[in-house]
XYZ file of C-alpha atoms in Angstrom:
308
model
C 110.618 173.543 113.946
C 111.672 170.232 112.501
C 109.205 167.431 113.383
C 110.447 164.590 115.542
C 111.279 161.433 113.571
C 109.977 158.172 115.066
C 111.511 154.848 114.143
C 109.480 152.705 111.680
C 108.112 149.585 113.429
C 109.573 146.288 112.291
C 107.547 143.458 110.707
C 107.866 141.342 113.854
C 106.485 144.178 115.958
C 103.460 144.589 113.642
C 102.782 140.851 113.796
C 102.970 140.878 117.577
C 100.397 143.662 117.726
C 98.020 142.225 115.111
C 98.006 138.602 116.346
C 96.012 139.273 119.550
C 93.607 141.433 117.547
C 92.981 138.669 115.013
C 92.451 136.115 117.774
C 89.982 138.454 119.478
C 87.974 138.856 116.248
C 87.849 135.103 115.695
C 86.658 134.398 119.233
C 84.010 137.107 118.904
C 82.674 135.685 115.642
C 82.403 132.203 117.123
C 80.712 133.320 120.318
C 78.193 135.583 118.542
C 76.805 133.513 115.633
C 74.180 136.072 114.630
C 76.964 138.316 113.416
C 78.547 135.741 111.163
C 78.190 132.286 109.658
C 81.600 131.321 110.955
C 80.251 129.464 113.958
C 77.987 127.391 111.715
C 80.909 126.435 109.523
C 83.056 125.617 112.557
C 80.351 123.440 114.108
C 79.939 121.550 110.842
C 83.654 120.832 110.804
C 83.548 119.602 114.401
C 80.489 117.434 113.695
C 82.007 115.829 110.624
C 85.236 115.136 112.470
C 83.288 113.338 115.198
C 81.719 111.070 112.530
C 84.976 109.787 111.159
C 85.233 106.102 110.293
C 86.483 103.933 113.115
C 89.154 101.861 111.378
C 89.344 99.538 114.370
C 85.974 98.038 113.387
C 86.034 95.090 110.951
C 84.984 95.869 107.380
C 81.747 94.141 106.419
C 82.197 92.282 103.139
C 79.086 91.550 101.116
C 78.605 87.762 100.880
C 78.914 86.135 97.486
C 75.415 84.703 97.787
C 72.478 84.953 100.172
C 70.581 81.715 100.754
C 67.445 81.005 102.763
C 66.810 77.396 103.788
C 63.259 76.792 104.938
C 62.875 73.589 106.942
C 59.221 72.607 106.696
C 58.174 70.994 109.962
C 55.327 70.836 112.504
C 54.791 73.087 115.545
C 55.089 70.185 118.007
C 58.376 68.810 116.659
C 60.537 70.443 119.353
C 63.039 67.614 119.701
C 63.703 67.441 115.972
C 64.084 71.223 115.696
C 66.656 71.241 118.481
C 68.611 68.449 116.803
C 68.545 70.237 113.438
C 69.664 73.500 115.110
C 72.653 71.700 116.579
C 73.487 70.048 113.257
C 73.509 73.373 111.401
C 74.855 75.441 114.271
C 78.325 73.892 113.961
C 78.522 74.626 110.252
C 79.913 77.911 108.952
C 79.617 79.070 105.378
C 82.890 80.605 104.212
C 81.559 82.469 101.197
C 77.842 82.923 101.629
C 75.196 84.192 104.009
C 72.918 81.287 104.964
C 69.776 81.587 107.080
C 68.083 78.402 108.274
C 64.458 78.947 109.299
C 61.828 76.480 110.536
C 58.519 76.836 108.715
C 55.048 75.749 109.771
C 51.447 76.928 109.570
C 49.306 78.666 112.196
C 49.898 77.496 115.764
C 46.660 76.334 117.429
C 47.567 74.324 120.557
C 47.791 76.218 123.837
C 51.107 74.694 124.882
C 52.641 75.271 121.443
C 51.774 78.972 121.610
C 53.885 79.334 124.750
C 56.777 77.030 123.832
C 57.153 78.382 120.302
C 57.126 81.943 121.634
C 60.094 80.943 123.811
C 61.877 79.454 120.793
C 61.382 82.640 118.794
C 62.663 84.780 121.657
C 65.736 82.571 122.006
C 66.606 81.675 118.400
C 64.594 83.954 116.072
C 64.567 81.224 113.421
C 60.863 80.460 112.884
C 58.462 81.509 110.112
C 54.756 80.966 110.813
C 52.642 80.921 107.660
C 49.013 81.962 107.505
C 47.558 78.544 106.679
C 46.142 75.406 108.263
C 48.844 72.795 108.865
C 49.137 70.349 105.949
C 51.718 68.422 103.950
C 50.417 68.325 100.380
C 47.564 70.802 100.703
C 49.434 73.911 99.598
C 51.918 74.533 102.422
C 54.876 74.705 100.014
C 53.013 77.187 97.809
C 52.217 79.352 100.840
C 55.879 79.202 101.871
C 57.263 80.376 98.540
C 54.513 82.891 97.796
C 54.851 84.573 101.217
C 58.586 85.247 100.971
C 58.642 88.262 98.596
C 56.569 90.254 101.093
C 58.471 89.044 104.149
C 61.919 89.751 102.697
C 61.105 92.577 100.272
C 63.793 94.881 101.706
C 66.627 92.354 101.625
C 65.855 89.495 99.218
C 67.875 86.328 98.907
C 69.646 85.019 95.820
C 68.231 81.533 96.359
C 65.517 79.972 98.481
C 65.518 76.319 99.466
C 62.699 74.141 100.685
C 63.689 71.082 102.702
C 62.362 68.764 105.416
C 63.353 68.138 109.018
C 64.675 64.667 108.139
C 67.288 66.094 105.745
C 70.843 67.051 106.700
C 72.421 69.666 104.423
C 76.145 70.367 104.313
C 76.074 74.131 103.968
C 79.534 74.764 102.512
C 79.108 72.163 99.801
C 75.700 73.576 98.932
C 76.945 77.179 98.814
C 80.015 76.265 96.754
C 77.794 74.455 94.260
C 75.287 77.298 93.955
C 78.075 79.852 93.422
C 78.861 78.218 90.080
C 75.259 78.243 88.870
C 72.985 80.905 87.323
C 71.431 83.514 89.611
C 68.195 83.501 87.630
C 65.719 80.793 86.572
C 67.574 78.152 88.588
C 65.791 75.015 89.769
C 68.288 72.918 91.768
C 68.035 69.568 93.535
C 67.897 65.799 93.134
C 66.115 65.193 89.843
C 63.291 62.688 89.852
C 62.803 60.304 88.161
C 66.546 59.835 87.914
C 66.642 57.611 84.837
C 65.359 58.089 81.334
C 64.323 61.225 79.465
C 60.985 61.797 81.133
C 59.733 65.272 80.226
C 57.978 65.488 83.593
C 61.129 65.737 85.683
C 60.970 67.560 88.994
C 63.266 68.004 91.986
C 62.799 65.655 94.934
C 61.098 67.121 98.004
C 64.084 66.170 100.197
C 65.443 69.618 99.355
C 65.393 71.849 96.307
C 66.394 75.451 95.685
C 65.041 78.072 93.309
C 66.453 81.480 92.427
C 64.732 84.598 93.786
C 63.149 85.505 90.429
C 61.320 82.153 90.462
C 60.138 82.805 94.020
C 58.614 86.093 92.849
C 57.097 84.350 89.836
C 55.434 81.727 92.055
C 53.970 84.499 94.222
C 52.244 86.123 91.240
C 51.494 83.116 89.039
C 47.865 82.075 88.583
C 49.085 78.614 87.578
C 50.802 78.104 90.936
C 47.966 79.701 92.917
C 45.281 77.469 91.373
C 47.310 74.234 91.401
C 48.760 74.058 94.881
C 47.582 70.644 96.122
C 49.157 67.243 95.545
C 52.656 65.836 96.135
C 54.469 69.107 96.739
C 57.702 68.354 94.888
C 55.913 67.058 91.795
C 53.527 70.042 91.894
C 56.400 72.529 92.046
C 57.944 71.121 88.864
C 54.516 71.195 87.214
C 54.135 74.937 87.942
C 57.123 75.744 85.749
C 56.022 73.465 82.907
C 52.361 74.486 82.881
C 53.218 78.130 83.386
C 55.604 78.093 80.443
C 58.428 79.178 82.720
C 61.829 78.303 81.308
C 64.160 77.100 84.071
C 67.734 75.872 84.371
C 67.376 72.443 85.989
C 70.526 71.364 87.822
C 70.637 67.762 88.976
C 72.838 67.378 92.073
C 73.085 63.588 91.780
C 74.985 61.847 93.397
C 75.644 64.540 96.027
C 72.024 64.465 97.240
C 70.625 61.100 98.259
C 68.616 59.085 100.781
C 70.175 57.383 103.802
C 71.428 54.050 102.562
C 69.375 50.916 102.944
C 69.828 48.074 100.458
C 69.317 47.841 97.582
C 71.360 50.539 95.866
C 69.442 52.932 93.648
C 70.304 56.138 91.806
C 69.046 58.142 94.793
C 70.087 55.834 97.669
C 73.706 54.943 98.339
C 76.413 55.074 100.994
C 77.900 58.325 102.294
C 80.306 60.193 100.015
C 82.664 63.071 100.964
C 81.154 65.547 98.491
C 77.676 65.185 99.936
C 75.308 68.143 99.708
C 72.318 66.541 101.447
C 71.269 63.264 103.093
C 67.551 62.501 103.345
C 65.308 60.151 105.316
C 66.985 60.628 108.683
C 63.834 59.459 110.405
C 65.324 58.601 113.802
C 68.167 59.450 116.154
C 70.473 56.622 115.106
C 70.391 57.703 111.465
C 71.181 61.256 112.455
C 74.006 60.023 114.690
C 75.584 57.889 111.956
C 75.351 60.746 109.481
C 76.904 63.320 111.815
C 79.631 60.867 112.824
C 80.600 60.175 109.211
C 81.047 63.890 108.555
C 83.125 64.336 111.748
C 80.762 66.881 113.251
C 81.906 66.162 116.820
C 85.655 66.218 116.128
C 85.898 69.641 117.722
C 84.977 68.304 121.173
C 87.635 69.384 123.660
C 88.802 67.152 126.529
C 87.531 68.091 129.961
C 87.214 66.720 133.483
C 83.472 67.367 133.218
C 82.742 64.433 130.911
C 84.224 61.195 129.598
C 82.768 60.353 126.210
C 84.458 57.348 124.513
């Protein structure tokens, strides 16, 4: 008897039969991970897809320089700190990261403990050093020598020491520092400003040093054992006596004292390219300085006030 001949199934028919079978196997492998590593691979793919970069977020660009400005002041100088905060708060650095911190020694008065705690909670811009409050008794040394431990994870390129009667124009300062060496830099208003005196140092109104010099100060026996005396003069002496070669950059005439006759090399009228103005000892000097540099030009008109 001749066997019955069945028609050979077409390719489309085979695919139609096999597709559900393949889907069934895949689902089974995913649901039962002990039988295969497929689920682990699949979950990894899902996890990595959920961690994709969100391109709607702004890209963070590393600043060209990082600068710390330490304003040495006293715990009780609340009014001056608030004025200085306002003066710097309206300045933006276009090409650098600038942190302005107020620096003083251990707080001892009961009222200061409470008020300064409030300031820290609000502004987070205070460094309290482990020392007794002083001006020329080693406070500047304690400031510089403490920084490598405080900022060991994210050091600065430069560190500046200044006073609370100095107004610094941040953009001009940053743009100047960008052109200068990143190592062994000692920047400020050179004193004395005439002659070839080998004992030059940078005026205490405000001077900056590169981070390598900050670390050197923290480990130098010369600095540790010679910390008292006029702080700006002493700082320059550390580098000379310690045999530390530095690049001294004199910012004259861009750094100067508030003008009172007579003219001197470090005291003159305001100039547009100013980096820092010193000896702003009272409100009227601060007001004249801020007015010259058009700090309040951004004030918008409102029915709430009528300032002339």
